[in-house]
C-alpha angles and dihedrals in degrees: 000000000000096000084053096057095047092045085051100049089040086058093051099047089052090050093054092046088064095056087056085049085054100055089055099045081047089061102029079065099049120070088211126011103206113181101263087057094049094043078049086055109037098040085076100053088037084060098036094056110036087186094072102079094192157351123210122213099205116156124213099241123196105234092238084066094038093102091049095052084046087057095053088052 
């Protein structure tokens, strides 16, 4: 029983590990994610594995252009 459940939870962790795979490869092929692209994205995976609750789109913005993304919120 014990071998199962590690092998279970073993299963699950590397699936979600793909997800997290997925999200880089997403951005390693676009030249820019803006959110719509990434609620796009990650509305998918959000709908094909119920047990992922979310997935936050949050840039890494340089502080000279802080005031312009707050603009955009």
């Amino acid at each position: 029983i014990i071998s199962r459940l590690v092998s279970s939870i073993k299963g699950r962790v590397d699936l979600y590990s793909e997800v997290l795979y997925s999200i880089k490869r997403f951005y390693l092929s676009s030249k820019f994610v803006d959110r719509d692209e990434f609620y796009t994205f990650s509305s998918a995976v959000l709908d094909k594995y119920k047990e992922i609750h979310a997935l936050e789109w949050v840039p890494r913005v340089p502080y000279e252009k802080k005031e312009y993304y707050e603009s955009l919120v």
